PDB file of C-alpha atoms and ligand atoms in Angstrom:
ATOM      1  CA  MET X   1     -10.784   2.778  10.690  1.00 62.00           C
ATOM      2  CA  SER X   2     -11.495   2.225   7.045  1.00 70.00           C
ATOM      3  CA  THR X   3     -12.496  -1.353   6.084  1.00 82.00           C
ATOM      4  CA  PHE X   4     -10.970  -3.024   2.968  1.00 91.00           C
ATOM      5  CA  ASP X   5     -12.635  -5.903   1.015  1.00 93.00           C
ATOM      6  CA  PRO X   6     -10.319  -8.869   0.840  1.00 94.00           C
ATOM      7  CA  ALA X   7     -11.306  -9.338  -2.775  1.00 93.00           C
ATOM      8  CA  TRP X   8      -9.994  -5.910  -3.519  1.00 95.00           C
ATOM      9  CA  LEU X   9      -6.672  -6.553  -1.809  1.00 96.00           C
ATOM     10  CA  ARG X  10      -6.494  -9.874  -3.894  1.00 96.00           C
ATOM     11  CA  LEU X  11      -7.250  -7.993  -7.164  1.00 96.00           C
ATOM     12  CA  ARG X  12      -4.568  -5.322  -6.547  1.00 97.00           C
ATOM     13  CA  GLU X  13      -1.768  -7.725  -5.372  1.00 98.00           C
ATOM     14  CA  PRO X  14      -0.319  -8.599  -8.833  1.00 97.00           C
ATOM     15  CA  ALA X  15      -0.443  -4.911  -9.971  1.00 98.00           C
ATOM     16  CA  ASP X  16       1.323  -3.994  -6.719  1.00 98.00           C
ATOM     17  CA  SER X  17       4.074  -6.583  -7.303  1.00 98.00           C
ATOM     18  CA  ALA X  18       4.647  -5.523 -10.719  1.00 97.00           C
ATOM     19  CA  ALA X  19       4.809  -1.767  -9.746  1.00 98.00           C
ATOM     20  CA  ARG X  20       7.081  -1.940  -6.699  1.00 97.00           C
ATOM     21  CA  ALA X  21      10.526  -0.164  -6.954  1.00 94.00           C
ATOM     22  CA  SER X  22      13.002  -3.057  -6.801  1.00 96.00           C
ATOM     23  CA  VAL X  23      15.905  -0.530  -6.569  1.00 97.00           C
ATOM     24  CA  LEU X  24      14.948   0.177  -3.019  1.00 98.00           C
ATOM     25  CA  GLU X  25      14.735  -3.410  -1.964  1.00 96.00           C
ATOM     26  CA  ARG X  26      18.279  -3.954  -3.193  1.00 96.00           C
ATOM     27  CA  LEU X  27      19.510  -0.887  -1.187  1.00 97.00           C
ATOM     28  CA  LEU X  28      17.536  -2.188   1.866  1.00 98.00           C
ATOM     29  CA  LYS X  29      19.045  -5.662   1.634  1.00 97.00           C
ATOM     30  CA  THR X  30      22.528  -4.316   1.767  1.00 97.00           C
ATOM     31  CA  ALA X  31      21.700  -2.045   4.616  1.00 97.00           C
ATOM     32  CA  LEU X  32      20.028  -4.432   6.922  1.00 97.00           C
ATOM     33  CA  PRO X  33      22.000  -6.114   9.689  1.00 95.00           C
ATOM     34  CA  ALA X  34      23.328  -9.635   8.843  1.00 92.00           C
ATOM     35  CA  ARG X  35      21.024 -11.146  11.530  1.00 93.00           C
ATOM     36  CA  GLU X  36      19.015 -14.370  11.570  1.00 94.00           C
ATOM     37  CA  PRO X  37      16.239 -14.129  11.878  1.00 97.00           C
ATOM     38  CA  LEU X  38      15.670 -10.577  10.648  1.00 98.00           C
ATOM     39  CA  SER X  39      12.778  -8.917  12.550  1.00 98.00           C
ATOM     40  CA  ILE X  40      10.236  -7.264  10.376  1.00 98.00           C
ATOM     41  CA  ILE X  41       6.966  -5.381  11.353  1.00 98.00           C
ATOM     42  CA  ASP X  42       4.273  -4.955   8.662  1.00 98.00           C
ATOM     43  CA  LEU X  43       1.952  -2.147   9.523  1.00 98.00           C
ATOM     44  CA  ALA X  44      -1.699  -2.477   8.157  1.00 98.00           C
ATOM     45  CA  ALA X  45      -0.660  -5.786   6.719  1.00 98.00           C
ATOM     46  CA  GLY X  46      -4.081  -6.751   5.470  1.00 98.00           C
ATOM     47  CA  THR X  47      -3.796 -10.323   4.063  1.00 98.00           C
ATOM     48  CA  GLY X  48       0.011 -10.313   3.894  1.00 98.00           C
ATOM     49  CA  SER X  49       0.628  -9.009   0.327  1.00 98.00           C
ATOM     50  CA  ASN X  50       3.725  -7.052   1.524  1.00 98.00           C
ATOM     51  CA  LEU X  51       5.280 -10.195   3.094  1.00 98.00           C
ATOM     52  CA  ARG X  52       4.577 -12.269  -0.023  1.00 98.00           C
ATOM     53  CA  TYR X  53       6.383  -9.695  -2.051  1.00 98.00           C
ATOM     54  CA  LEU X  54       9.248  -8.657   0.205  1.00 98.00           C
ATOM     55  CA  ALA X  55      10.250 -11.817   2.042  1.00 98.00           C
ATOM     56  CA  PRO X  56      11.730 -13.695  -0.869  1.00 97.00           C
ATOM     57  CA  ARG X  57      13.560 -10.610  -1.932  1.00 96.00           C
ATOM     58  CA  LEU X  58      15.275 -10.339   1.417  1.00 97.00           C
ATOM     59  CA  GLY X  59      15.749 -14.107   1.774  1.00 95.00           C
ATOM     60  CA  GLY X  60      17.166 -16.170   4.689  1.00 95.00           C
ATOM     61  CA  SER X  61      15.388 -16.463   8.079  1.00 97.00           C
ATOM     62  CA  GLN X  62      12.858 -13.856   9.026  1.00 98.00           C
ATOM     63  CA  ALA X  63      10.415 -13.135  11.855  1.00 98.00           C
ATOM     64  CA  TRP X  64       7.437 -11.123  10.781  1.00 98.00           C
ATOM     65  CA  ARG X  65       4.819  -9.365  12.984  1.00 98.00           C
ATOM     66  CA  LEU X  66       1.830  -8.498  10.860  1.00 98.00           C
ATOM     67  CA  VAL X  67      -0.344  -5.849  12.468  1.00 98.00           C
ATOM     68  CA  ASP X  68      -3.744  -4.565  11.205  1.00 98.00           C
ATOM     69  CA  ALA X  69      -6.941  -3.290  12.823  1.00 98.00           C
ATOM     70  CA  ASP X  70      -8.936  -5.826  10.852  1.00 98.00           C
ATOM     71  CA  ALA X  71      -8.647  -9.345  12.538  1.00 98.00           C
ATOM     72  CA  ASP X  72     -10.590 -10.964   9.613  1.00 97.00           C
ATOM     73  CA  LEU X  73      -7.982  -9.896   7.192  1.00 97.00           C
ATOM     74  CA  LEU X  74      -5.163 -11.106   9.394  1.00 98.00           C
ATOM     75  CA  ALA X  75      -7.028 -14.464   9.846  1.00 97.00           C
ATOM     76  CA  ALA X  76      -6.786 -14.996   6.022  1.00 97.00           C
ATOM     77  CA  VAL X  77      -3.015 -14.486   5.828  1.00 97.00           C
ATOM     78  CA  SER X  78      -2.346 -18.243   6.068  1.00 96.00           C
ATOM     79  CA  ASP X  79      -4.792 -19.077   3.201  1.00 96.00           C
ATOM     80  CA  HIS X  80      -3.341 -16.396   1.058  1.00 96.00           C
ATOM     81  CA  LEU X  81       0.203 -17.667   1.700  1.00 97.00           C
ATOM     82  CA  ALA X  82      -0.795 -21.359   0.865  1.00 96.00           C
ATOM     83  CA  ALA X  83      -2.541 -20.017  -2.377  1.00 96.00           C
ATOM     84  CA  HIS X  84       0.821 -18.478  -3.296  1.00 96.00           C
ATOM     85  CA  GLY X  85       2.759 -21.686  -2.910  1.00 95.00           C
ATOM     86  CA  TRP X  86       4.132 -21.232   0.573  1.00 97.00           C
ATOM     87  CA  GLU X  87       4.399 -24.314   2.881  1.00 96.00           C
ATOM     88  CA  LEU X  88       2.887 -23.776   6.284  1.00 96.00           C
ATOM     89  CA  ALA X  89       3.640 -25.459   9.546  1.00 95.00           C
ATOM     90  CA  ASP X  90       2.913 -24.893  13.241  1.00 94.00           C
ATOM     91  CA  ASP X  91      -0.623 -23.799  12.652  1.00 91.00           C
ATOM     92  CA  GLY X  92       0.433 -21.123   9.997  1.00 89.00           C
ATOM     93  CA  ARG X  93       3.002 -19.601  12.189  1.00 95.00           C
ATOM     94  CA  LEU X  94       5.912 -20.957  10.146  1.00 96.00           C
ATOM     95  CA  ALA X  95       5.934 -20.300   6.396  1.00 96.00           C
ATOM     96  CA  GLN X  96       8.594 -21.744   4.058  1.00 96.00           C
ATOM     97  CA  GLY X  97       9.142 -21.288   0.394  1.00 92.00           C
ATOM     98  CA  HIS X  98      10.571 -18.979  -2.128  1.00 92.00           C
ATOM     99  CA  GLY X  99      14.056 -19.284  -0.356  1.00 92.00           C
ATOM    100  CA  VAL X 100      12.701 -17.999   2.889  1.00 96.00           C
ATOM    101  CA  ARG X 101      11.892 -19.321   6.283  1.00 97.00           C
ATOM    102  CA  ALA X 102       9.519 -17.007   7.980  1.00 97.00           C
ATOM    103  CA  ARG X 103       8.037 -17.085  11.503  1.00 98.00           C
ATOM    104  CA  ILE X 104       4.722 -15.104  11.433  1.00 98.00           C
ATOM    105  CA  ALA X 105       2.855 -13.520  14.163  1.00 98.00           C
ATOM    106  CA  THR X 106      -0.422 -11.503  13.654  1.00 98.00           C
ATOM    107  CA  GLU X 107      -1.664  -8.788  15.860  1.00 98.00           C
ATOM    108  CA  ALA X 108      -4.975  -6.894  15.701  1.00 98.00           C
ATOM    109  CA  ARG X 109      -4.215  -3.435  16.633  1.00 98.00           C
ATOM    110  CA  ASP X 110      -5.795  -0.047  15.805  1.00 98.00           C
ATOM    111  CA  LEU X 111      -2.734   1.986  14.650  1.00 98.00           C
ATOM    112  CA  ALA X 112      -4.646   5.202  14.734  1.00 97.00           C
ATOM    113  CA  ARG X 113      -5.177   4.943  18.408  1.00 96.00           C
ATOM    114  CA  ASP X 114      -2.505   2.584  19.880  1.00 97.00           C
ATOM    115  CA  ALA X 115       1.239   2.983  19.928  1.00 96.00           C
ATOM    116  CA  VAL X 116       3.025   2.326  16.556  1.00 98.00           C
ATOM    117  CA  PRO X 117       5.249  -0.751  17.034  1.00 98.00           C
ATOM    118  CA  ALA X 118       8.774  -0.372  15.734  1.00 98.00           C
ATOM    119  CA  ASP X 119      10.922  -2.633  17.684  1.00 98.00           C
ATOM    120  CA  ALA X 120      12.384  -4.455  14.708  1.00 98.00           C
ATOM    121  CA  ASP X 121      15.241  -4.450  12.146  1.00 98.00           C
ATOM    122  CA  LEU X 122      12.724  -3.214   9.581  1.00 98.00           C
ATOM    123  CA  VAL X 123       9.288  -1.470   9.746  1.00 98.00           C
ATOM    124  CA  THR X 124       7.420  -1.789   6.516  1.00 98.00           C
ATOM    125  CA  ALA X 125       3.879  -0.895   5.046  1.00 98.00           C
ATOM    126  CA  SER X 126       2.325  -1.070   1.718  1.00 98.00           C
ATOM    127  CA  ALA X 127      -0.629   1.033   0.526  1.00 98.00           C
ATOM    128  CA  LEU X 128      -0.965   2.677   4.037  1.00 98.00           C
ATOM    129  CA  LEU X 129       0.538   6.084   4.042  1.00 97.00           C
ATOM    130  CA  ASP X 130      -2.042   7.910   2.020  1.00 95.00           C
ATOM    131  CA  LEU X 131      -4.644   7.024   4.767  1.00 97.00           C
ATOM    132  CA  VAL X 132      -2.707   8.640   7.554  1.00 98.00           C
ATOM    133  CA  SER X 133      -2.218  12.150   8.887  1.00 98.00           C
ATOM    134  CA  GLY X 134       0.950  14.190   9.120  1.00 97.00           C
ATOM    135  CA  ALA X 135       1.046  13.790  12.809  1.00 97.00           C
ATOM    136  CA  TRP X 136       0.819   9.932  12.556  1.00 98.00           C
ATOM    137  CA  ILE X 137       3.665   9.853  10.120  1.00 98.00           C
ATOM    138  CA  ASP X 138       5.737  11.934  12.694  1.00 98.00           C
ATOM    139  CA  ARG X 139       4.880   9.261  15.290  1.00 98.00           C
ATOM    140  CA  LEU X 140       5.982   6.564  12.890  1.00 98.00           C
ATOM    141  CA  ALA X 141       9.303   8.222  12.175  1.00 98.00           C
ATOM    142  CA  ALA X 142       9.854   8.880  15.968  1.00 98.00           C
ATOM    143  CA  ALA X 143       9.070   5.194  16.820  1.00 98.00           C
ATOM    144  CA  CYS X 144      11.461   3.948  14.155  1.00 98.00           C
ATOM    145  CA  ALA X 145      14.210   6.338  15.279  1.00 98.00           C
ATOM    146  CA  ALA X 146      13.743   5.242  18.870  1.00 98.00           C
ATOM    147  CA  SER X 147      14.538   1.625  17.867  1.00 98.00           C
ATOM    148  CA  GLY X 148      16.918   2.193  15.076  1.00 98.00           C
ATOM    149  CA  ALA X 149      14.553   0.451  12.640  1.00 98.00           C
ATOM    150  CA  ALA X 150      14.877   0.888   8.744  1.00 98.00           C
ATOM    151  CA  ALA X 151      11.646   1.778   7.176  1.00 98.00           C
ATOM    152  CA  LEU X 152      10.204   0.738   3.650  1.00 98.00           C
ATOM    153  CA  LEU X 153       6.941   2.452   2.964  1.00 98.00           C
ATOM    154  CA  THR X 154       5.579   1.471  -0.467  1.00 98.00           C
ATOM    155  CA  LEU X 155       2.773   2.119  -2.960  1.00 98.00           C
ATOM    156  CA  SER X 156       1.594   5.510  -1.504  1.00 98.00           C
ATOM    157  CA  VAL X 157      -0.438   7.482  -4.129  1.00 97.00           C
ATOM    158  CA  ASP X 158       1.294  10.586  -5.345  1.00 97.00           C
ATOM    159  CA  GLY X 159      -1.778  12.174  -6.965  1.00 97.00           C
ATOM    160  CA  THR X 160      -0.943  11.177 -10.640  1.00 98.00           C
ATOM    161  CA  LEU X 161      -3.869   9.782 -12.645  1.00 98.00           C
ATOM    162  CA  ALA X 162      -3.292   9.898 -16.430  1.00 98.00           C
ATOM    163  CA  TRP X 163      -5.593   8.367 -18.881  1.00 98.00           C
ATOM    164  CA  GLU X 164      -5.157   7.305 -22.563  1.00 98.00           C
ATOM    165  CA  PRO X 165      -7.123   8.148 -24.575  1.00 98.00           C
ATOM    166  CA  VAL X 166      -7.968  11.420 -22.704  1.00 98.00           C
ATOM    167  CA  ALA X 167     -11.545  12.495 -21.907  1.00 97.00           C
ATOM    168  CA  GLU X 168     -12.980  15.890 -21.220  1.00 96.00           C
ATOM    169  CA  LEU X 169     -13.705  15.239 -17.558  1.00 98.00           C
ATOM    170  CA  ASP X 170     -10.342  13.544 -16.623  1.00 98.00           C
ATOM    171  CA  GLY X 171      -8.763  16.604 -14.868  1.00 98.00           C
ATOM    172  CA  GLU X 172     -11.944  17.339 -12.833  1.00 98.00           C
ATOM    173  CA  VAL X 173     -12.213  13.675 -11.755  1.00 98.00           C
ATOM    174  CA  ARG X 174      -8.551  13.563 -10.764  1.00 98.00           C
ATOM    175  CA  ALA X 175      -8.849  16.826  -8.740  1.00 98.00           C
ATOM    176  CA  LEU X 176     -12.017  15.497  -6.919  1.00 98.00           C
ATOM    177  CA  VAL X 177     -10.478  12.160  -6.265  1.00 98.00           C
ATOM    178  CA  ASN X 178      -7.417  13.718  -4.715  1.00 97.00           C
ATOM    179  CA  ARG X 179      -9.612  15.893  -2.614  1.00 97.00           C
ATOM    180  CA  HIS X 180     -11.392  12.710  -1.405  1.00 97.00           C
ATOM    181  CA  GLN X 181      -8.109  11.149  -0.655  1.00 96.00           C
ATOM    182  CA  GLN X 182      -7.553  13.700   2.074  1.00 96.00           C
ATOM    183  CA  ARG X 183     -10.752  12.897   3.981  1.00 96.00           C
ATOM    184  CA  ASP X 184     -10.331  11.339   7.412  1.00 96.00           C
ATOM    185  CA  LYS X 185      -9.781   7.566   7.155  1.00 95.00           C
ATOM    186  CA  GLY X 186      -9.486   7.178  10.963  1.00 95.00           C
ATOM    187  CA  PHE X 187      -6.178   8.704  11.496  1.00 96.00           C
ATOM    188  CA  GLY X 188      -7.340  12.362  11.299  1.00 95.00           C
ATOM    189  CA  PRO X 189      -7.176  14.427   7.987  1.00 95.00           C
ATOM    190  CA  ALA X 190      -5.424  12.079   5.522  1.00 97.00           C
ATOM    191  CA  LEU X 191      -2.327  13.253   3.650  1.00 97.00           C
ATOM    192  CA  GLY X 192      -3.529  11.455   0.465  1.00 97.00           C
ATOM    193  CA  PRO X 193      -1.150  12.304  -2.322  1.00 97.00           C
ATOM    194  CA  HIS X 194       1.115  14.415  -0.004  1.00 97.00           C
ATOM    195  CA  ALA X 195       2.007  11.384   2.086  1.00 98.00           C
ATOM    196  CA  PRO X 196       5.252  10.212   0.418  1.00 98.00           C
ATOM    197  CA  GLN X 197       6.772  13.600   0.633  1.00 98.00           C
ATOM    198  CA  ALA X 198       5.602  13.971   4.293  1.00 98.00           C
ATOM    199  CA  ALA X 199       7.323  10.742   5.045  1.00 98.00           C
ATOM    200  CA  VAL X 200      10.518  11.766   3.494  1.00 98.00           C
ATOM    201  CA  ALA X 201      10.486  15.056   5.465  1.00 98.00           C
ATOM    202  CA  ALA X 202       9.650  13.270   8.825  1.00 98.00           C
ATOM    203  CA  PHE X 203      12.372  10.645   8.423  1.00 98.00           C
ATOM    204  CA  GLU X 204      14.927  13.261   7.515  1.00 98.00           C
ATOM    205  CA  ARG X 205      13.990  15.268  10.554  1.00 98.00           C
ATOM    206  CA  HIS X 206      14.889  12.201  12.553  1.00 97.00           C
ATOM    207  CA  GLY X 207      18.289  11.827  10.985  1.00 97.00           C
ATOM    208  CA  TYR X 208      17.540   9.123   8.362  1.00 98.00           C
ATOM    209  CA  GLY X 209      18.861   8.940   4.908  1.00 98.00           C
ATOM    210  CA  VAL X 210      15.879   8.708   2.610  1.00 98.00           C
ATOM    211  CA  GLU X 211      15.611   7.380  -0.925  1.00 98.00           C
ATOM    212  CA  THR X 212      12.392   7.407  -3.139  1.00 98.00           C
ATOM    213  CA  ALA X 213      11.443   5.597  -6.309  1.00 98.00           C
ATOM    214  CA  ALA X 214       8.311   5.673  -8.404  1.00 98.00           C
ATOM    215  CA  SER X 215       6.101   2.627  -8.373  1.00 98.00           C
ATOM    216  CA  PRO X 216       3.223   3.522 -10.582  1.00 98.00           C
ATOM    217  CA  TRP X 217       0.439   1.163 -11.730  1.00 98.00           C
ATOM    218  CA  ARG X 218       0.330   1.246 -15.592  1.00 98.00           C
ATOM    219  CA  LEU X 219      -2.846  -0.542 -16.376  1.00 98.00           C
ATOM    220  CA  GLY X 220      -3.949  -1.460 -19.825  1.00 97.00           C
ATOM    221  CA  PRO X 221      -7.063  -3.096 -21.322  1.00 96.00           C
ATOM    222  CA  GLY X 222      -5.727  -6.433 -20.196  1.00 96.00           C
ATOM    223  CA  ASP X 223      -6.225  -5.189 -16.540  1.00 97.00           C
ATOM    224  CA  ALA X 224      -9.977  -4.721 -17.100  1.00 96.00           C
ATOM    225  CA  GLN X 225     -11.163  -6.012 -13.826  1.00 96.00           C
ATOM    226  CA  LEU X 226      -8.876  -3.907 -11.789  1.00 97.00           C
ATOM    227  CA  GLN X 227      -9.579  -0.938 -13.934  1.00 98.00           C
ATOM    228  CA  GLN X 228     -13.392  -1.458 -13.577  1.00 97.00           C
ATOM    229  CA  HIS X 229     -13.018  -1.524  -9.892  1.00 97.00           C
ATOM    230  CA  LEU X 230     -10.851   1.503  -9.712  1.00 97.00           C
ATOM    231  CA  HIS X 231     -13.021   3.641 -12.101  1.00 98.00           C
ATOM    232  CA  ALA X 232     -16.056   2.763 -10.127  1.00 97.00           C
ATOM    233  CA  GLY X 233     -14.261   3.807  -6.827  1.00 97.00           C
ATOM    234  CA  TRP X 234     -13.047   7.066  -8.413  1.00 98.00           C
ATOM    235  CA  ALA X 235     -16.524   7.906  -9.705  1.00 98.00           C
ATOM    236  CA  SER X 236     -17.999   7.409  -6.393  1.00 98.00           C
ATOM    237  CA  ALA X 237     -15.301   9.394  -4.540  1.00 98.00           C
ATOM    238  CA  ALA X 238     -15.508  12.240  -6.995  1.00 98.00           C
ATOM    239  CA  SER X 239     -19.386  12.288  -6.643  1.00 98.00           C
ATOM    240  CA  ALA X 240     -19.097  12.336  -2.862  1.00 98.00           C
ATOM    241  CA  VAL X 241     -16.977  15.391  -2.907  1.00 98.00           C
ATOM    242  CA  ALA X 242     -18.994  17.187  -5.715  1.00 98.00           C
ATOM    243  CA  PRO X 243     -22.623  15.832  -5.511  1.00 98.00           C
ATOM    244  CA  ASP X 244     -23.773  18.444  -8.013  1.00 98.00           C
ATOM    245  CA  ARG X 245     -21.489  16.866 -10.647  1.00 98.00           C
ATOM    246  CA  GLU X 246     -22.779  13.398 -10.176  1.00 98.00           C
ATOM    247  CA  ALA X 247     -24.491  13.076 -13.497  1.00 98.00           C
ATOM    248  CA  ALA X 248     -21.415  14.339 -15.513  1.00 98.00           C
ATOM    249  CA  ILE X 249     -19.178  11.869 -13.474  1.00 98.00           C
ATOM    250  CA  HIS X 250     -21.598   9.125 -14.174  1.00 98.00           C
ATOM    251  CA  ASP X 251     -21.338   9.898 -17.972  1.00 98.00           C
ATOM    252  CA  TRP X 252     -17.539   9.941 -17.689  1.00 98.00           C
ATOM    253  CA  LEU X 253     -17.492   6.555 -15.941  1.00 98.00           C
ATOM    254  CA  ALA X 254     -19.882   5.041 -18.637  1.00 98.00           C
ATOM    255  CA  HIS X 255     -17.643   6.363 -21.402  1.00 98.00           C
ATOM    256  CA  ARG X 256     -14.480   4.807 -19.684  1.00 98.00           C
ATOM    257  CA  MET X 257     -16.390   1.472 -19.209  1.00 98.00           C
ATOM    258  CA  ASP X 258     -17.353   1.571 -22.920  1.00 98.00           C
ATOM    259  CA  LEU X 259     -13.813   2.023 -23.994  1.00 97.00           C
ATOM    260  CA  LEU X 260     -12.562  -0.766 -21.812  1.00 97.00           C
ATOM    261  CA  ALA X 261     -15.431  -3.111 -23.188  1.00 97.00           C
ATOM    262  CA  ALA X 262     -14.016  -2.249 -26.659  1.00 97.00           C
ATOM    263  CA  GLY X 263     -10.530  -3.272 -25.530  1.00 97.00           C
ATOM    264  CA  ILE X 264      -9.273   0.458 -25.320  1.00 97.00           C
ATOM    265  CA  GLY X 265      -8.071   2.494 -22.363  1.00 97.00           C
ATOM    266  CA  SER X 266      -5.070   2.767 -20.196  1.00 98.00           C
ATOM    267  CA  VAL X 267      -4.526   4.567 -16.941  1.00 98.00           C
ATOM    268  CA  GLU X 268      -1.350   5.365 -14.951  1.00 98.00           C
ATOM    269  CA  VAL X 269      -1.788   5.663 -11.155  1.00 98.00           C
ATOM    270  CA  GLY X 270       1.173   7.285  -9.637  1.00 98.00           C
ATOM    271  CA  HIS X 271       2.719   5.867  -6.398  1.00 98.00           C
ATOM    272  CA  LEU X 272       6.045   6.582  -4.640  1.00 98.00           C
ATOM    273  CA  ASP X 273       8.026   4.094  -2.562  1.00 98.00           C
ATOM    274  CA  VAL X 274      10.085   5.463   0.288  1.00 98.00           C
ATOM    275  CA  LEU X 275      13.096   3.839   1.963  1.00 98.00           C
ATOM    276  CA  ALA X 276      14.467   5.431   5.159  1.00 98.00           C
ATOM    277  CA  LEU X 277      17.768   4.130   6.529  1.00 98.00           C
ATOM    278  CA  PRO X 278      18.977   5.096  10.038  1.00 97.00           C
ATOM    279  CA  GLY X 279      22.147   6.966  10.378  1.00 87.00           C
ATOM    280  CA  GLY X 280      21.825   9.185   7.241  1.00 71.00           C
TER     281      GLY X 280
HETATM  282  C1  SAM Q 301      -5.017  -0.565   1.221  1.00 69.44           C
HETATM  283  S1  SAM Q 301      -5.130  -1.777   2.466  1.00 69.44           S
HETATM  284  C2  SAM Q 301      -3.426  -2.320   2.392  1.00 69.44           C
HETATM  285  C3  SAM Q 301      -3.264  -3.721   2.965  1.00 69.44           C
HETATM  286  C4  SAM Q 301      -1.868  -4.391   2.604  1.00 69.44           C
HETATM  287  N1  SAM Q 301      -0.747  -3.643   3.106  1.00 69.44           N
HETATM  288  C5  SAM Q 301      -1.617  -4.625   1.177  1.00 69.44           C
HETATM  289  O1  SAM Q 301      -0.818  -3.996   0.608  1.00 69.44           O
HETATM  290  O2  SAM Q 301      -2.460  -5.402   0.653  1.00 69.44           O
HETATM  291  C6  SAM Q 301      -4.998  -0.786   4.009  1.00 69.44           C
HETATM  292  C7  SAM Q 301      -4.948  -1.578   5.200  1.00 69.44           C
HETATM  293  O3  SAM Q 301      -4.962  -0.649   6.340  1.00 69.44           O
HETATM  294  C8  SAM Q 301      -5.592  -1.284   7.390  1.00 69.44           C
HETATM  295  N2  SAM Q 301      -5.977  -0.247   8.361  1.00 69.44           N
HETATM  296  C9  SAM Q 301      -6.859   0.787   8.116  1.00 69.44           C
HETATM  297  N3  SAM Q 301      -7.093   1.524   9.238  1.00 69.44           N
HETATM  298  C10 SAM Q 301      -6.324   0.968  10.147  1.00 69.44           C
HETATM  299  C11 SAM Q 301      -6.052   1.348  11.522  1.00 69.44           C
HETATM  300  N4  SAM Q 301      -6.606   2.313  12.169  1.00 69.44           N
HETATM  301  N5  SAM Q 301      -5.104   0.416  12.215  1.00 69.44           N
HETATM  302  C12 SAM Q 301      -4.549  -0.625  11.626  1.00 69.44           C
HETATM  303  N6  SAM Q 301      -4.817  -0.900  10.348  1.00 69.44           N
HETATM  304  C13 SAM Q 301      -5.652  -0.091   9.660  1.00 69.44           C
HETATM  305  C14 SAM Q 301      -6.861  -1.914   6.766  1.00 69.44           C
HETATM  306  O4  SAM Q 301      -7.461  -2.966   7.515  1.00 69.44           O
HETATM  307  C15 SAM Q 301      -6.098  -2.514   5.426  1.00 69.44           C
HETATM  308  O5  SAM Q 301      -5.645  -3.806   5.678  1.00 69.44           O
END
């Protein structure tokens, strides 16, 4: 499995919230059964960012099962909820606030190896799909179809990286980063930027009606910390794929950091959100 720094998850959470395609949540809300509590499984939940975003938008009474391979991230869910203004009771198993009463269970599980749980009204994941293989997405769609669950799969990269102002090496860095995205992250060869379309095809094969909507990060100079982190990660990924280009990539990174320090420089990172509803 790939490990994820909780500081990175905290840094990206506001950008994720701002980017998500609200049109899909509205469609989802009207399609879900009028059941209380709604049962929801969050795959690769990390510290619970997806719950914090989605639960208030669905409202009412909910029962969440947060699944992740990293038990330390799951152990931090309660602290992150409290930091976002949720009231916790029953040792963190009950979270209230934002118009929601949510029962929360966490489960450490390696989703690459173990069965994909889908016995719920809704299976959701954020920033997961680009890590997985085509075979795994088929397993996910099959598991959802077997239980009749809806699926909302958000913030999967689509390969778009567009900078302003442009720099000479941008296209090369983008191509190398997208190649790196397709390296094995524990689930077999990763789909990277092809993940959203693979999810659309897999759920359609299982008889689902599928809607997609763009959810790009549009980051400006005011997002300097997130941009710094991203650019360092892209430079390191690009150099790992093309070690002979390391010096040129290093210069590209230095140029981008100089621009940011001067209060200049925007980047769009493309994502696609996918909503799959059973019954076409
Ligand atoms: C980019 S993070 C997204 C976390 C969270 N959904 C969010 O939006 O903040 C990817 C998550 O996938 C989890 N992960 C990676 N490999 C996994 C595996 N094999 N089984 C379960 N979870 C895994 C990581 O621990 C991490 O929490």
